[in-house]
Structures are given as C-alpha cells and as structure tokens.
Short mmCIF file of C-alpha atoms in Angstrom, two decimals:
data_model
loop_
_atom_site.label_atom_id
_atom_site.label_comp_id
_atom_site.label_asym_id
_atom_site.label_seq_id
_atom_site.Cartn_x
_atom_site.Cartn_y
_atom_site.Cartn_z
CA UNK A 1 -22.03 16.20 95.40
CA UNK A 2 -23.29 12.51 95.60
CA UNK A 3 -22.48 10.42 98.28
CA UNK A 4 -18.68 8.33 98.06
CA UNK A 5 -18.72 4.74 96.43
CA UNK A 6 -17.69 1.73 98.68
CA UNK A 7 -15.49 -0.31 97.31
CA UNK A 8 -16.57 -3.57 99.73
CA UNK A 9 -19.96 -2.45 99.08
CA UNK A 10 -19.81 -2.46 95.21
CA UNK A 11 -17.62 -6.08 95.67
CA UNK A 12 -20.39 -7.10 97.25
CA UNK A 13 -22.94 -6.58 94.89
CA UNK A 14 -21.20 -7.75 92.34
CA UNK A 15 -20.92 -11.16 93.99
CA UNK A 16 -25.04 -11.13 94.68
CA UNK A 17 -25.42 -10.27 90.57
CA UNK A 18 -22.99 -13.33 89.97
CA UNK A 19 -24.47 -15.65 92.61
CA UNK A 20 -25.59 -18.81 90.90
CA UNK A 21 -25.41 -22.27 93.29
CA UNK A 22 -25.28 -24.88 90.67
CA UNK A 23 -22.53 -23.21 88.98
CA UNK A 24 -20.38 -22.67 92.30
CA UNK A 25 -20.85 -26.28 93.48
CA UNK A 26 -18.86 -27.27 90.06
CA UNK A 27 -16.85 -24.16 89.21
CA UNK A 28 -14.03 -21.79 91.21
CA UNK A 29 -16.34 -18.68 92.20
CA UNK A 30 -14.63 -16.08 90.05
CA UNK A 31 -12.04 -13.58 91.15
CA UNK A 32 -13.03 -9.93 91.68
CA UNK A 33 -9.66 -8.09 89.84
CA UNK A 34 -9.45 -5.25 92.77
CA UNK A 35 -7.18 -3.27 90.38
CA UNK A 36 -9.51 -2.82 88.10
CA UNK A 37 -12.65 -2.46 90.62
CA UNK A 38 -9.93 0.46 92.96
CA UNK A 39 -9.80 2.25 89.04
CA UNK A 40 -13.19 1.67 88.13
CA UNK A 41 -14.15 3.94 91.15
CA UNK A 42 -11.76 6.23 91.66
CA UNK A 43 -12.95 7.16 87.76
CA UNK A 44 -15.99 7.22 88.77
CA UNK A 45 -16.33 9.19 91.66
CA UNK A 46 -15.12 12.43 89.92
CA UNK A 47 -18.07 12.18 87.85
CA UNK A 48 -21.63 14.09 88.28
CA UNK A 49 -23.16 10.94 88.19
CA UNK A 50 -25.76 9.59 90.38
CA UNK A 51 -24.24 7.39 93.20
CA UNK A 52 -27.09 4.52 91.53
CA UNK A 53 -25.61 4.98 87.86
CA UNK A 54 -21.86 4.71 89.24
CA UNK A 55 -22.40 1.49 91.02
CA UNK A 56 -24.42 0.84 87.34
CA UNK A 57 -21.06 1.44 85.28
CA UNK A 58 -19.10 -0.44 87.62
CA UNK A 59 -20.50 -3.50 88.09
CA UNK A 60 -21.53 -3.65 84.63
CA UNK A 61 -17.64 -3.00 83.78
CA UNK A 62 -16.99 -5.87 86.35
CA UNK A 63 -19.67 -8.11 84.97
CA UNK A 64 -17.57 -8.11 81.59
CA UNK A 65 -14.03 -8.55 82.87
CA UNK A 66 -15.65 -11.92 84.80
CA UNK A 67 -17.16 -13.21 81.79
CA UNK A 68 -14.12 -12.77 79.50
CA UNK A 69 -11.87 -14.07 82.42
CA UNK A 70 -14.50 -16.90 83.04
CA UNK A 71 -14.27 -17.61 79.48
CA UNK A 72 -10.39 -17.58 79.17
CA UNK A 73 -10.79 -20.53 81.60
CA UNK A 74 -11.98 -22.65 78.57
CA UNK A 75 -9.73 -25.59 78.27
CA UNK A 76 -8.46 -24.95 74.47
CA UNK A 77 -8.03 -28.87 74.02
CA UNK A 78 -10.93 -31.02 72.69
CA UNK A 79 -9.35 -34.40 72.89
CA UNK A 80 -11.41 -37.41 73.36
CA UNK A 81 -9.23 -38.71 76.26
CA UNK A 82 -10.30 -36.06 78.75
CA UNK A 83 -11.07 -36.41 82.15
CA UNK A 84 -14.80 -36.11 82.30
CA UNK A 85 -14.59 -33.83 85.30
CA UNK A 86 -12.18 -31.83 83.37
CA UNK A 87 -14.90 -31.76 79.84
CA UNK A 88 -17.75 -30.50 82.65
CA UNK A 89 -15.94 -28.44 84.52
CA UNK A 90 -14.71 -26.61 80.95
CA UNK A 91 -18.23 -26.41 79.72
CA UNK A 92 -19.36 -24.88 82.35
CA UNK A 93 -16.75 -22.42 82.63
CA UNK A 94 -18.29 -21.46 79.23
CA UNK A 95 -22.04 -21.38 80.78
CA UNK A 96 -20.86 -19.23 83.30
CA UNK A 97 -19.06 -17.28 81.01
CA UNK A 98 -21.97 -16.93 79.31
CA UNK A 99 -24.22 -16.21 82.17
CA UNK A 100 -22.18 -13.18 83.43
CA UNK A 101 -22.44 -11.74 79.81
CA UNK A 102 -26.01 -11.87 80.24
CA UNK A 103 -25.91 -9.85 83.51
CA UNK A 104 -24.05 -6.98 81.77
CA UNK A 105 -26.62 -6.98 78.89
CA UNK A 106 -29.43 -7.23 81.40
CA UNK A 107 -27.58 -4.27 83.26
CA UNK A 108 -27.18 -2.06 80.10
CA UNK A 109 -30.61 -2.56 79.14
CA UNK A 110 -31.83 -1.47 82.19
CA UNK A 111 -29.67 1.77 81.93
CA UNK A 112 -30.69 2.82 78.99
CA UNK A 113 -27.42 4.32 77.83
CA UNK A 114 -27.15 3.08 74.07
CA UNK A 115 -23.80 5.57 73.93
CA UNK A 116 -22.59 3.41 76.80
CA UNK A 117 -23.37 0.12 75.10
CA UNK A 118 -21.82 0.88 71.69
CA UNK A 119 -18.35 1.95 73.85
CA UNK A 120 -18.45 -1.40 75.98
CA UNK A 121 -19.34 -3.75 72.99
CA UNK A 122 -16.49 -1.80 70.81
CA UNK A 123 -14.31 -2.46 73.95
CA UNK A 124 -15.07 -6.21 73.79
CA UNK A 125 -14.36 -6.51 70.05
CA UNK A 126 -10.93 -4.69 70.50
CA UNK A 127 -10.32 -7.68 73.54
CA UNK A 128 -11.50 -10.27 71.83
CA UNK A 129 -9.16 -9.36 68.67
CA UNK A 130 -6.24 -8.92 70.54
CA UNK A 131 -6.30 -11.75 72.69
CA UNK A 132 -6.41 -13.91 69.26
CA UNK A 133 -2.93 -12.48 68.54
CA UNK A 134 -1.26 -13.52 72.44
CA UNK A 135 -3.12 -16.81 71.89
CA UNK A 136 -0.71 -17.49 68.95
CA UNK A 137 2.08 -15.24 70.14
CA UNK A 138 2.06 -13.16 66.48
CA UNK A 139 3.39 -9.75 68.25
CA UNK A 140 6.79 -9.15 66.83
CA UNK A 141 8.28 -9.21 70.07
CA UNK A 142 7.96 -10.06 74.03
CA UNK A 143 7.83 -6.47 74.52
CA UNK A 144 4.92 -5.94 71.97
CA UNK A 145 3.53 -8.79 73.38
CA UNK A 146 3.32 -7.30 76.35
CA UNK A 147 1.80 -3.99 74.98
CA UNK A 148 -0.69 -5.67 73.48
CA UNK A 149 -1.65 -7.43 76.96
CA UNK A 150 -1.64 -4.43 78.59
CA UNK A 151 -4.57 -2.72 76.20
CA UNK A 152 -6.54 -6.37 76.74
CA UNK A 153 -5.90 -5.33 80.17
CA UNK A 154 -6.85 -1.81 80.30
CA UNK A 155 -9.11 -1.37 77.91
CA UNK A 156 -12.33 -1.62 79.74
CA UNK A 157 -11.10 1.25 82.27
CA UNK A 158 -9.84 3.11 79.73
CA UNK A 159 -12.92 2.82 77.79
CA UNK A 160 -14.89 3.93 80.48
CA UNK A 161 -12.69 7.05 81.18
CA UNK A 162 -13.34 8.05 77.70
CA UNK A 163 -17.07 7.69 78.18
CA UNK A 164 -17.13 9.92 81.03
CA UNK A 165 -14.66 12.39 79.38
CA UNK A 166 -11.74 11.53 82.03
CA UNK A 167 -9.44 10.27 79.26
CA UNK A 168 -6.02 11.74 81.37
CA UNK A 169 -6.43 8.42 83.68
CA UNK A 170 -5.73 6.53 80.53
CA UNK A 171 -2.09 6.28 80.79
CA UNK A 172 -2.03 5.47 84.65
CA UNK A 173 -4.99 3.02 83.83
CA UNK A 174 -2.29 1.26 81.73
CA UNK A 175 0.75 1.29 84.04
CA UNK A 176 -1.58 0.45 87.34
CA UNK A 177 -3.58 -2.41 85.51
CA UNK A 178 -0.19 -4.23 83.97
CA UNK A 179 2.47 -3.53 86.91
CA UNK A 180 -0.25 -5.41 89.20
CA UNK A 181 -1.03 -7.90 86.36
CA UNK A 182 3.24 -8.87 86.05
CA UNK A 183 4.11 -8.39 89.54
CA UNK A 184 1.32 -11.05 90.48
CA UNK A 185 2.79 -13.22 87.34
CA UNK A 186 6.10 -12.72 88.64
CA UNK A 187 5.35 -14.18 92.04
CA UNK A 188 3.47 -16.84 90.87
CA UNK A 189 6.75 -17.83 88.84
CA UNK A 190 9.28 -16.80 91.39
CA UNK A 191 7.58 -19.39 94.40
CA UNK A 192 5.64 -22.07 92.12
CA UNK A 193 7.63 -21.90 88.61
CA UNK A 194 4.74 -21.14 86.66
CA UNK A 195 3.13 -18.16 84.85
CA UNK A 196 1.88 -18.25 81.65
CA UNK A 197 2.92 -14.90 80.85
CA UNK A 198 6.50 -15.08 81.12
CA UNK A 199 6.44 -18.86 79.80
CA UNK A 200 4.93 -17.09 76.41
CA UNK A 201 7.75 -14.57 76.39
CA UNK A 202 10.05 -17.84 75.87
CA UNK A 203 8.46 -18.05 72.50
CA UNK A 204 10.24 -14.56 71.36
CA UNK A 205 13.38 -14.89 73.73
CA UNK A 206 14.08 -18.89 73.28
CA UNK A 207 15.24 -17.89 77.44
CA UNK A 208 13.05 -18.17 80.09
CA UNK A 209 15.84 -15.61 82.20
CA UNK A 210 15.60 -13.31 79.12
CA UNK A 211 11.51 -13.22 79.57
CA UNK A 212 11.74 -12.44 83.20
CA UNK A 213 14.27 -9.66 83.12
CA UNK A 214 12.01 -8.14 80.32
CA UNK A 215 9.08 -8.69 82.44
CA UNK A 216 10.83 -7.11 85.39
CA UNK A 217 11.80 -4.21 83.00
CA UNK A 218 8.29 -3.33 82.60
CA UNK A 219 7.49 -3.87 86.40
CA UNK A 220 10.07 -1.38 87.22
CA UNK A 221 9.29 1.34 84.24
CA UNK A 222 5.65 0.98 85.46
CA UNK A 223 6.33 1.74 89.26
CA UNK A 224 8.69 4.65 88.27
CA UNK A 225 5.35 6.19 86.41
CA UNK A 226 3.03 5.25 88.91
CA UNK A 227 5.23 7.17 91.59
CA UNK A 228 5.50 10.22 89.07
CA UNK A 229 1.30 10.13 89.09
CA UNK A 230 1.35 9.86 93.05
CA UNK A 231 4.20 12.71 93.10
CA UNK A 232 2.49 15.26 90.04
CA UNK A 233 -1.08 14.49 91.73
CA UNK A 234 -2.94 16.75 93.88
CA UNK A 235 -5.48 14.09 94.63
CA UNK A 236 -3.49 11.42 96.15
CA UNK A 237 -5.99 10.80 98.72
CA UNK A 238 -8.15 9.05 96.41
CA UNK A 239 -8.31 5.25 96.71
CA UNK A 240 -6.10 4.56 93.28
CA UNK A 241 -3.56 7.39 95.09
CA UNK A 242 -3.79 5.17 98.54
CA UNK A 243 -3.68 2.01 96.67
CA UNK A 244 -1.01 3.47 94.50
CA UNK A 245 1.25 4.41 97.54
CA UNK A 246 1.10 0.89 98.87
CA UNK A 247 2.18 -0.88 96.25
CA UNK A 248 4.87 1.52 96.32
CA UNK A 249 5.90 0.49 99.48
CA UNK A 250 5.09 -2.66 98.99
CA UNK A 251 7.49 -2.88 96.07
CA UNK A 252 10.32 -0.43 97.22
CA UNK A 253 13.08 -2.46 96.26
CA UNK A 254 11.94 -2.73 92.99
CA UNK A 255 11.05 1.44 92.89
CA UNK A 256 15.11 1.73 93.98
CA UNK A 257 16.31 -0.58 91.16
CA UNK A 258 13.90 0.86 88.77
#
C-alpha cells in the first residue's frame, strides 16, 4: 500500500509549479478549486499507483483547471477605449494562461503516459466546446444550461476516474463539483448581487427569481445525492466522505428543504 496523499502538501506544490513573480506582481495568484483537488485525491488514493505518479496526475489535473480558469479571465471586449491597466492585466491573464498549459505539457511529458495525454487533451476539447455554447447561452434551457456547466465542471475528474478505471465516482464527481460550484454562486448573489451564473439563467427565464429558485433546485437535488453517497458508502472516512459530511452540515437547512 503506498503512503496517503496530503492534500496541503499537493496544494503546495502546485503553487511552487505555478510560481512566477512577474506574473503575480500584475495578476490575482490563481485560486486552487479545493473541490476538485479533495476529488482529485480521494480518486486517487484507491489506486495502485505510486505515491510520485498520484501527486503526477493531480497536479497535472490542477495545472489544467488553472489554465482554463486563468484563461476564462480574458476580458471578451477589445474596445479601443480600455483602461490600459485593464488591456495588460487581460493579456497577461492570457500569458499566464498560457504558461500553466505549459506546466501540464511539461508534466505529461515527463510521465510518459501517452494513454493519459490523449484522455486529458480529449477532456480539454470536450471543455473548450462546451463552454462556446454557455458563452452564447444556446442550451435550450437554464436547466440544460446548467447540465452542460456541470460536465465543463466535472469533466477533468471524471476523466481521470475513467483513466484509472474508477468510473462509479463519476456521478458523485458531478453532484460534488456543481452543488459547491452554485452554492458559492448563490452566496456571491445572495450578499453582493452578482453571479454570473444565475444572471445567464435570466437569458432563458426573462426572471432573475425564476433563475435562482432553479439554481436552488439543483443545490438541493445535489445535496439529497450527495447524502445518499455518504449514507450507501462504506468509505465515508475518506476526505470527499469528510468533506462531503460538512457541507452537509454546513448546508442542513437546505438538506431539510431539499
């Protein structure tokens, strides 16, 4: 049995692979998604993989999510009344962008797992694809909206199960990843009246009330399945079970209404 990941330990090395000064002095040092990094290993660690080529996957998984983050940063305006703090600070959202992708390639190279390569890069095409259809809100509904930003979401975790043949955390890789992705959007609306999330769902709705309830809809359908995983799994001692069991908690009102 190798030894256990550590999740501040693999946070921190995925900070020293993304350290770059010049870029920090201009840019917001990019946020770690813990979700994603608390799946990521709890994945991993039921594999017979080497503790070295777990931390491998993981921060190379990480390395992606903060490039295609960094770029979603990109200011989508190109008009020549911009703020010239605003122009630099965009283009180098899309250096950095590009500088994380070069990490994970470094990363993969170094691995030597062309298998795992074709599944990431098929991974980032599938992204890539369906964040072009949120960007111009062409789902047929908020609620297939939402769907689709759920597989952007999860599709990098869910990827990675498949790789390592662990493809029954797929659906609690989807109800984790987008319950913590709306209930942060939700609090962001709720105590500073903006998320861009639920402002997209006014597109479908024509109601910004209509968007939320849908949105809280999903919150509460996806904390009803995540305490069904915590209640149907023997291994709830893991760190998704413990991290699954405080959001719980952390949510109970919403568990009740749900």
């Amino acid at each position: 049995m190798t030894a256990r990941l550590d999740n501040f330990h693999l946070e921190k090395l995925i900070r020293e692979k993304m350290k770059h000064a010049y870029l920090y002095t201009h840019i917001e040092e990019p946020l770690i998604d813990q979700a994603k990094l608390i799946l990521l290993t709890t994945i991993l660690e039921e594999t017979s993989l080497s503790k070295a080529q777990k931390e491998n996957v993981i921060i190379t998984a990480m390395l992606i999510q903060i490039a295609l983050d960094t770029h979603d940063k990109v200011p989508s305006t190109n008009e020549m009344n911009e703020d010239k703090a605003n122009k630099v600070s965009g283009q180098l959202n899309v250096l950095a962008g590009d500088y994380y992708s070069g990490l994970y390639y470094l990363l993969l190279s170094e691995m030597k797992e062309i298998s795992l390569i074709h599944t990431l890069a098929s991974a980032i095409k599938e992204i890539n694809e369906n964040k072009m259809t949120l960007y111009y809100n062409e789902a047929v509904s908020f609620k297939a909206h939402l769907g689709i930003l759920t597989t952007v979401e999860s599709l990098l975790s869910t990827s990675v199960a498949n790789y390592v043949g662990l493809d029954h955390y797929n659906q609690v890789s989807r109800e984790w990843i987008i319950t913590n992705k709306l209930l942060h959007e939700r609090q962001n609306y709720l105590q500073h009246g903006k998320s861009f999330i639920i402002e997209s769902g006014t597109h479908y709705t024509g109601d910004i009330g209509v968007a939320l309830f849908i949105v809280d809809s999903i919150i509460e359908r996806g904390l009803h399945e995540l305490s069904l995983f915590l209640e149907n799994n023997p291994k709830r001692e893991t760190i998704l079970g413990l991290a699954i069991k405080k959001l719980l908690q952390e949510n109970s009102k919403l568990v009740e209404e749900g």
